[in-house]
PDB file of C-alpha atoms in Angstrom:
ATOM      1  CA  UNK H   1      84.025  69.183  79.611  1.00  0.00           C
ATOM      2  CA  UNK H   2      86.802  68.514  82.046  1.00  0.00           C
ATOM      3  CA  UNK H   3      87.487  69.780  85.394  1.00  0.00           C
ATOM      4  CA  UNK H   4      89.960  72.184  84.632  1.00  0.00           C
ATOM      5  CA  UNK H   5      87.812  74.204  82.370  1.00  0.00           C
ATOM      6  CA  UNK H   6      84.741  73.657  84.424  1.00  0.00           C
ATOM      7  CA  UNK H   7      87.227  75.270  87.484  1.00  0.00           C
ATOM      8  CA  UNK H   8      88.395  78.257  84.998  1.00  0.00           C
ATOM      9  CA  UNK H   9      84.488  78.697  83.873  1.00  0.00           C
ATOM     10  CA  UNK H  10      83.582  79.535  87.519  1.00  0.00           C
ATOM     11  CA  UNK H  11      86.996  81.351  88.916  1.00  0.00           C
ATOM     12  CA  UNK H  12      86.260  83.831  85.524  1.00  0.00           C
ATOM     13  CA  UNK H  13      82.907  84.857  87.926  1.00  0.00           C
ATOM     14  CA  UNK H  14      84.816  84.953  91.135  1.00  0.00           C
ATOM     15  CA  UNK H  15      86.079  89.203  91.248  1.00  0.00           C
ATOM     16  CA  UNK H  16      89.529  89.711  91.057  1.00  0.00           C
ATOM     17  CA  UNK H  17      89.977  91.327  94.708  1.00  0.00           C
ATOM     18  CA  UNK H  18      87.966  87.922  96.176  1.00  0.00           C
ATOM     19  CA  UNK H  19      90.521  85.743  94.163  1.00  0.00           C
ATOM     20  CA  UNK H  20      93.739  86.897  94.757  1.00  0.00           C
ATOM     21  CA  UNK H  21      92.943  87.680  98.669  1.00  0.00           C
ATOM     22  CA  UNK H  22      91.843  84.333  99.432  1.00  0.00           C
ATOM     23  CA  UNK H  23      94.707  83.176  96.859  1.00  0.00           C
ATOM     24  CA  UNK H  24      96.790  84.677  99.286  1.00  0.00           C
ATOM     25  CA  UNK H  25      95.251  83.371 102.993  1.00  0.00           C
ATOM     26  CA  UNK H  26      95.162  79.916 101.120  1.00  0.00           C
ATOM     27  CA  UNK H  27      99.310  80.359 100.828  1.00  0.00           C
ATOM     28  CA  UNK H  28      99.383  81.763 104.569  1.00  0.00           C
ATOM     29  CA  UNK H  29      97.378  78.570 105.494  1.00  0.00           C
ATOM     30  CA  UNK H  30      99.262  76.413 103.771  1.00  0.00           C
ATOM     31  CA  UNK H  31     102.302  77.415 103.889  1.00  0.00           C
ATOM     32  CA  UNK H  32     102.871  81.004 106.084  1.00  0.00           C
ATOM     33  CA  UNK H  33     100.883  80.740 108.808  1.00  0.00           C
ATOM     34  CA  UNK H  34     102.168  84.577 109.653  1.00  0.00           C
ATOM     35  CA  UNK H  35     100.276  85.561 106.552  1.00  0.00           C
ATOM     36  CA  UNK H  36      96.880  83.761 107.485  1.00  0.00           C
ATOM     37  CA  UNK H  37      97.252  85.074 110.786  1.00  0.00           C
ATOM     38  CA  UNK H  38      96.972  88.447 109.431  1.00  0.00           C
ATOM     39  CA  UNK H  39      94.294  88.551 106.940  1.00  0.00           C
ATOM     40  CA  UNK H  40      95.206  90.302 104.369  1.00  0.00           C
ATOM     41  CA  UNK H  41      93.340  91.571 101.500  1.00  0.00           C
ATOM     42  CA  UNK H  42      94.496  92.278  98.050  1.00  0.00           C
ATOM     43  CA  UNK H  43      93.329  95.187  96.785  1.00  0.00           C
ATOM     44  CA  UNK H  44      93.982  95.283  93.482  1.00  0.00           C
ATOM     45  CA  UNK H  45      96.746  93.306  91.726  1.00  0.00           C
ATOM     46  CA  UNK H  46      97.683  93.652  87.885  1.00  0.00           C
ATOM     47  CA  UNK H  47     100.646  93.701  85.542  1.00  0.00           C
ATOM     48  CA  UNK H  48     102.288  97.038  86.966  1.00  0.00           C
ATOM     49  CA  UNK H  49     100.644  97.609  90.582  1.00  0.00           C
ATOM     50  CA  UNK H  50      99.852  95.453  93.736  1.00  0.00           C
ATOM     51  CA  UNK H  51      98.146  96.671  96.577  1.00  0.00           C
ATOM     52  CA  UNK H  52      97.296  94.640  99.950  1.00  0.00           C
ATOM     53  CA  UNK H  53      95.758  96.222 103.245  1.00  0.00           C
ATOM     54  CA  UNK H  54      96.696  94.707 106.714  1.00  0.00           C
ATOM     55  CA  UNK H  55      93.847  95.159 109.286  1.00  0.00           C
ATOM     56  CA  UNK H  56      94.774  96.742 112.338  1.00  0.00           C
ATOM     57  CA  UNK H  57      93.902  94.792 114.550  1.00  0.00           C
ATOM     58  CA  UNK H  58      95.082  92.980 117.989  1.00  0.00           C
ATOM     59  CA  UNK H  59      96.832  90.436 115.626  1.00  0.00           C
ATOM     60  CA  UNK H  60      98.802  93.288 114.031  1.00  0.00           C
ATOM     61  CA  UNK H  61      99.587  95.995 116.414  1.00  0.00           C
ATOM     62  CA  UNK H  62     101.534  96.646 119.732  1.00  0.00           C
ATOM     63  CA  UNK H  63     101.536  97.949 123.053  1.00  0.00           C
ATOM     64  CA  UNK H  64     101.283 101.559 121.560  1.00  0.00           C
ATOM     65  CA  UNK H  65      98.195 100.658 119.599  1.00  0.00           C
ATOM     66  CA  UNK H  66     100.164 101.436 116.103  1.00  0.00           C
ATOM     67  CA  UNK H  67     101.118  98.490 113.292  1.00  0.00           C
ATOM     68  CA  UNK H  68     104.028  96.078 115.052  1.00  0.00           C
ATOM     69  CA  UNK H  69     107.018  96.427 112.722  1.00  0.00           C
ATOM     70  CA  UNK H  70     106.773  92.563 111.734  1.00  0.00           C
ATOM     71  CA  UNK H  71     103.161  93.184 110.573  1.00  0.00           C
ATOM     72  CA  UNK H  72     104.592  96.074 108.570  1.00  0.00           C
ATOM     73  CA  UNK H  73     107.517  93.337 107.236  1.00  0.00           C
ATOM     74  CA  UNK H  74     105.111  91.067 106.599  1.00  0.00           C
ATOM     75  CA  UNK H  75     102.899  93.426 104.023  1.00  0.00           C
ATOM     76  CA  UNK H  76     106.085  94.166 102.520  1.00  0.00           C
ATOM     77  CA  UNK H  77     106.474  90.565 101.682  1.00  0.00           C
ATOM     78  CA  UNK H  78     103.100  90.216 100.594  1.00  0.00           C
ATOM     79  CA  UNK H  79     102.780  93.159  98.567  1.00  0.00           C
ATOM     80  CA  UNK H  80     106.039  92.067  97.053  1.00  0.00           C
ATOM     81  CA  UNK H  81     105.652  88.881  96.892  1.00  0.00           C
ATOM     82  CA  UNK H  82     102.521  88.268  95.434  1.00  0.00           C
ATOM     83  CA  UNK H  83     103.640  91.047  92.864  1.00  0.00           C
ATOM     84  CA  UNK H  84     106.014  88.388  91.895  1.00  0.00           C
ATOM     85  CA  UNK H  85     104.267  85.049  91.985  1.00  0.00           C
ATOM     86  CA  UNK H  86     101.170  87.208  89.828  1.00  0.00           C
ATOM     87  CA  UNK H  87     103.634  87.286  87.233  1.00  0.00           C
ATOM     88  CA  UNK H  88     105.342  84.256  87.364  1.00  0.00           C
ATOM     89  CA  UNK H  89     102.331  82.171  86.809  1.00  0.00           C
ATOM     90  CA  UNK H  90     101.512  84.389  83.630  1.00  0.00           C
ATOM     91  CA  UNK H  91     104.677  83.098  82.155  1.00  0.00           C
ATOM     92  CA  UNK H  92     104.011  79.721  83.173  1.00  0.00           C
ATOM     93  CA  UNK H  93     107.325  78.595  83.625  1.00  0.00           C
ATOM     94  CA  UNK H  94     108.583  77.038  86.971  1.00  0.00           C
ATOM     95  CA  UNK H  95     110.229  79.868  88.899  1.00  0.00           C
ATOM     96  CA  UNK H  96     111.441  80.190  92.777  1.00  0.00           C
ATOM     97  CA  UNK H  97     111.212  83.038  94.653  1.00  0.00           C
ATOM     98  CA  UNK H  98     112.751  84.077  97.714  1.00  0.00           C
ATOM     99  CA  UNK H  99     113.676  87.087  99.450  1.00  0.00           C
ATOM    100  CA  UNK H 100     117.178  87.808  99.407  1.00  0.00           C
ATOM    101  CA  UNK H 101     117.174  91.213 101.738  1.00  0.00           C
ATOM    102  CA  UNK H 102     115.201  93.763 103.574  1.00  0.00           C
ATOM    103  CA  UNK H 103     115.911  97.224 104.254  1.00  0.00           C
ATOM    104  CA  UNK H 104     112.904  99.442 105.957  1.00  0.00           C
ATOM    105  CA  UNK H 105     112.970 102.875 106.752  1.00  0.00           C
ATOM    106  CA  UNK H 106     109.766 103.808 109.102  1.00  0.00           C
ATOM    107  CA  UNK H 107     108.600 107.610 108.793  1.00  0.00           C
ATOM    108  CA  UNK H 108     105.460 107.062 111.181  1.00  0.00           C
ATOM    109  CA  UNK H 109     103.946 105.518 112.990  1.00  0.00           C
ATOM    110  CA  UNK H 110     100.851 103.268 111.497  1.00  0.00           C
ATOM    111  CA  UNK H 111      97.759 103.898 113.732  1.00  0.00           C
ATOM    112  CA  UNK H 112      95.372 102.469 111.209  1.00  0.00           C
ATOM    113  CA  UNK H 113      94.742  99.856 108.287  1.00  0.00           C
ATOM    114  CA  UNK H 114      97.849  99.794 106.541  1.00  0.00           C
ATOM    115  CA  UNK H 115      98.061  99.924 102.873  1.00  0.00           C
ATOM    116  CA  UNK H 116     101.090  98.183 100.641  1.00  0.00           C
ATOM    117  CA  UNK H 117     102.064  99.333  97.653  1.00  0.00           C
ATOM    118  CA  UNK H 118     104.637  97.912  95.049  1.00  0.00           C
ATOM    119  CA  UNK H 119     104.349  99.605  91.514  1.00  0.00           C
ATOM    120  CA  UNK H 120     107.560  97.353  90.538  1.00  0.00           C
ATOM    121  CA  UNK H 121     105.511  95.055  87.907  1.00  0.00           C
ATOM    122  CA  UNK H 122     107.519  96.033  84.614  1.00  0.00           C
ATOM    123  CA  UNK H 123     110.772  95.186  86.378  1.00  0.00           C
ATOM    124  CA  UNK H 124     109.227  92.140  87.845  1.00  0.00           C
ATOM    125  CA  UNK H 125     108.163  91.172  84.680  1.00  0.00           C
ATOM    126  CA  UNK H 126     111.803  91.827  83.138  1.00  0.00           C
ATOM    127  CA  UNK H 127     113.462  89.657  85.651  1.00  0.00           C
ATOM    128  CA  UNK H 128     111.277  87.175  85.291  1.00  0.00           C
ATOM    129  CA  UNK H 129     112.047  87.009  81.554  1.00  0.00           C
ATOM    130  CA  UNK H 130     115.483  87.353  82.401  1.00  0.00           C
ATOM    131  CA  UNK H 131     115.128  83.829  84.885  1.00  0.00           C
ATOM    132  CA  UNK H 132     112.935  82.080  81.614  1.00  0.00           C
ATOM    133  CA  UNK H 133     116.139  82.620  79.962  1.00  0.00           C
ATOM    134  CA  UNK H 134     118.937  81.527  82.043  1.00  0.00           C
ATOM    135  CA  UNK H 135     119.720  78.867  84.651  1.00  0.00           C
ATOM    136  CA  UNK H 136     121.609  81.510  87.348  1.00  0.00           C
ATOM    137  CA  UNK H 137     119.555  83.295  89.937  1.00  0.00           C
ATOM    138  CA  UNK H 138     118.581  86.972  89.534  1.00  0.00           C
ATOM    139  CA  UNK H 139     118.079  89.497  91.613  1.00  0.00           C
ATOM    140  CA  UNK H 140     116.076  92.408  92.106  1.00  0.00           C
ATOM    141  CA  UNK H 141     115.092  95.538  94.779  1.00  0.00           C
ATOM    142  CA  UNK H 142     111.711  96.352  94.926  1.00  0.00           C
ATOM    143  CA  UNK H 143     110.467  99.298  96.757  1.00  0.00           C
ATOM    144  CA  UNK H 144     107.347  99.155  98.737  1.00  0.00           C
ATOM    145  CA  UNK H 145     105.296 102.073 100.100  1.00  0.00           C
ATOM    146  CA  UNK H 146     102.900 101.917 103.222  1.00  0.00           C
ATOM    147  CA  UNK H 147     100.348 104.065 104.087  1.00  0.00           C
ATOM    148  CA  UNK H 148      97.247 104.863 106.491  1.00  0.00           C
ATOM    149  CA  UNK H 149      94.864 106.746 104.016  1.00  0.00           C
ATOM    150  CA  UNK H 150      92.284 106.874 106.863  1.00  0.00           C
ATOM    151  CA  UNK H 151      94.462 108.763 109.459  1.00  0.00           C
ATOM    152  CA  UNK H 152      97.406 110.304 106.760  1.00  0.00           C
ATOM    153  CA  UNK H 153      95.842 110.347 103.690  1.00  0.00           C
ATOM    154  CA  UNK H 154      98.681 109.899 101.402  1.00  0.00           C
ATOM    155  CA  UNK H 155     101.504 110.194 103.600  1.00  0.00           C
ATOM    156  CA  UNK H 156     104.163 107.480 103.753  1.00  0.00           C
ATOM    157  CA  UNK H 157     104.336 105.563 106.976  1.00  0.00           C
ATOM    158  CA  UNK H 158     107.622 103.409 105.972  1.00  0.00           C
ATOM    159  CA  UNK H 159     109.456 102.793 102.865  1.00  0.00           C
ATOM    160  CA  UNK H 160     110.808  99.295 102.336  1.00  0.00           C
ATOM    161  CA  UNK H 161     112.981  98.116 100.018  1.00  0.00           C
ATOM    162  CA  UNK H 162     113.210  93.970  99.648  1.00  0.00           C
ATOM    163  CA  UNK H 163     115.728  92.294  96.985  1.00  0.00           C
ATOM    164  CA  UNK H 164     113.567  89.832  95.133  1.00  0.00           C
ATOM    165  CA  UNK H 165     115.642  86.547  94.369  1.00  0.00           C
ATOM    166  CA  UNK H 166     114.289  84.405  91.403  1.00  0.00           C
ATOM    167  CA  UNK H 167     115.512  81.057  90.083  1.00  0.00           C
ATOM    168  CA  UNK H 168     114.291  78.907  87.190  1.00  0.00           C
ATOM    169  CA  UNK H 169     113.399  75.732  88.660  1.00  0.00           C
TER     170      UNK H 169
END
């Protein structure tokens, strides 16, 4: 048995939710420290939903003791953004992704956990059959919710809207 499989055997075991979050501080680590930084966890992530939670905590909030607005950016990205590589690596083909813009409209203010939600995964996945197909970059706007189900229930705190830039490689 190689390694590969061996790896696959025991990452079958791991649960989903333990996977993808420490998927995702592994990237901050590596590569965003901002994401690290702010532990997130990844709630559930699947073909047609992703949903991450920021702590609040003293790394995420400011002097009013609500989520800082880059916190708030950076779940965006994440919820986004993970939304995107998730599906990428299904397809297995070798695709960049970038942000392109970022538009945010904030409703309240967060005063709790803050939860992330991008139910964008069937146009994800069409773009990302669109890049398979074609060597010019393609763009999409997601939308991305954010709540405080503690404090609001299910209230929006802030709609964002990010344009999702993809590019076979």
């Amino acid at each position: 048995m190689n390694i590969q499989k061996l790896a696959d055997q025991v990452l079958d075991k791991v649960p989903s939710k333990l996977k993808h979050t420490s998927y995702v501080r592994y990237f901050g680590f590596t590569k965003v420290p901002m994401i690290f930084w702010l532990r997130p966890i990844v709630e559930e992530l699947n073909d047609k939903k992703c949903v991450v939670k920021i702590p609040l905590t003293r790394r995420s909030k400011n002097h009013l003791n609500s989520m800082y607005f880059a916190a708030i950016a950076a779940g965006g990205d994440i919820a986004c953004g993970i939304h995107a590589m998730y599906l990428i690596h299904k397809s297995k083909e070798k695709i960049s992704l970038v942000f392109k813009d970022f538009h945010a409209e904030f409703l309240k203010r967060p005063e709790d956990d803050a939860i992330f939600v991008c139910e964008e995964g069937e146009a994800i996945s069409k773009l990302v059959k669109e890049v398979e197909n074609s060597d010019d970059r393609k763009n999409l706007t997601v939308r991305v919710n954010v709540y405080c189900p503690k404090k609001c229930g299910d209230e929006v705190m802030a709609k964002l809207q990010l344009t999702l830039s993809l590019k076979k490689k």
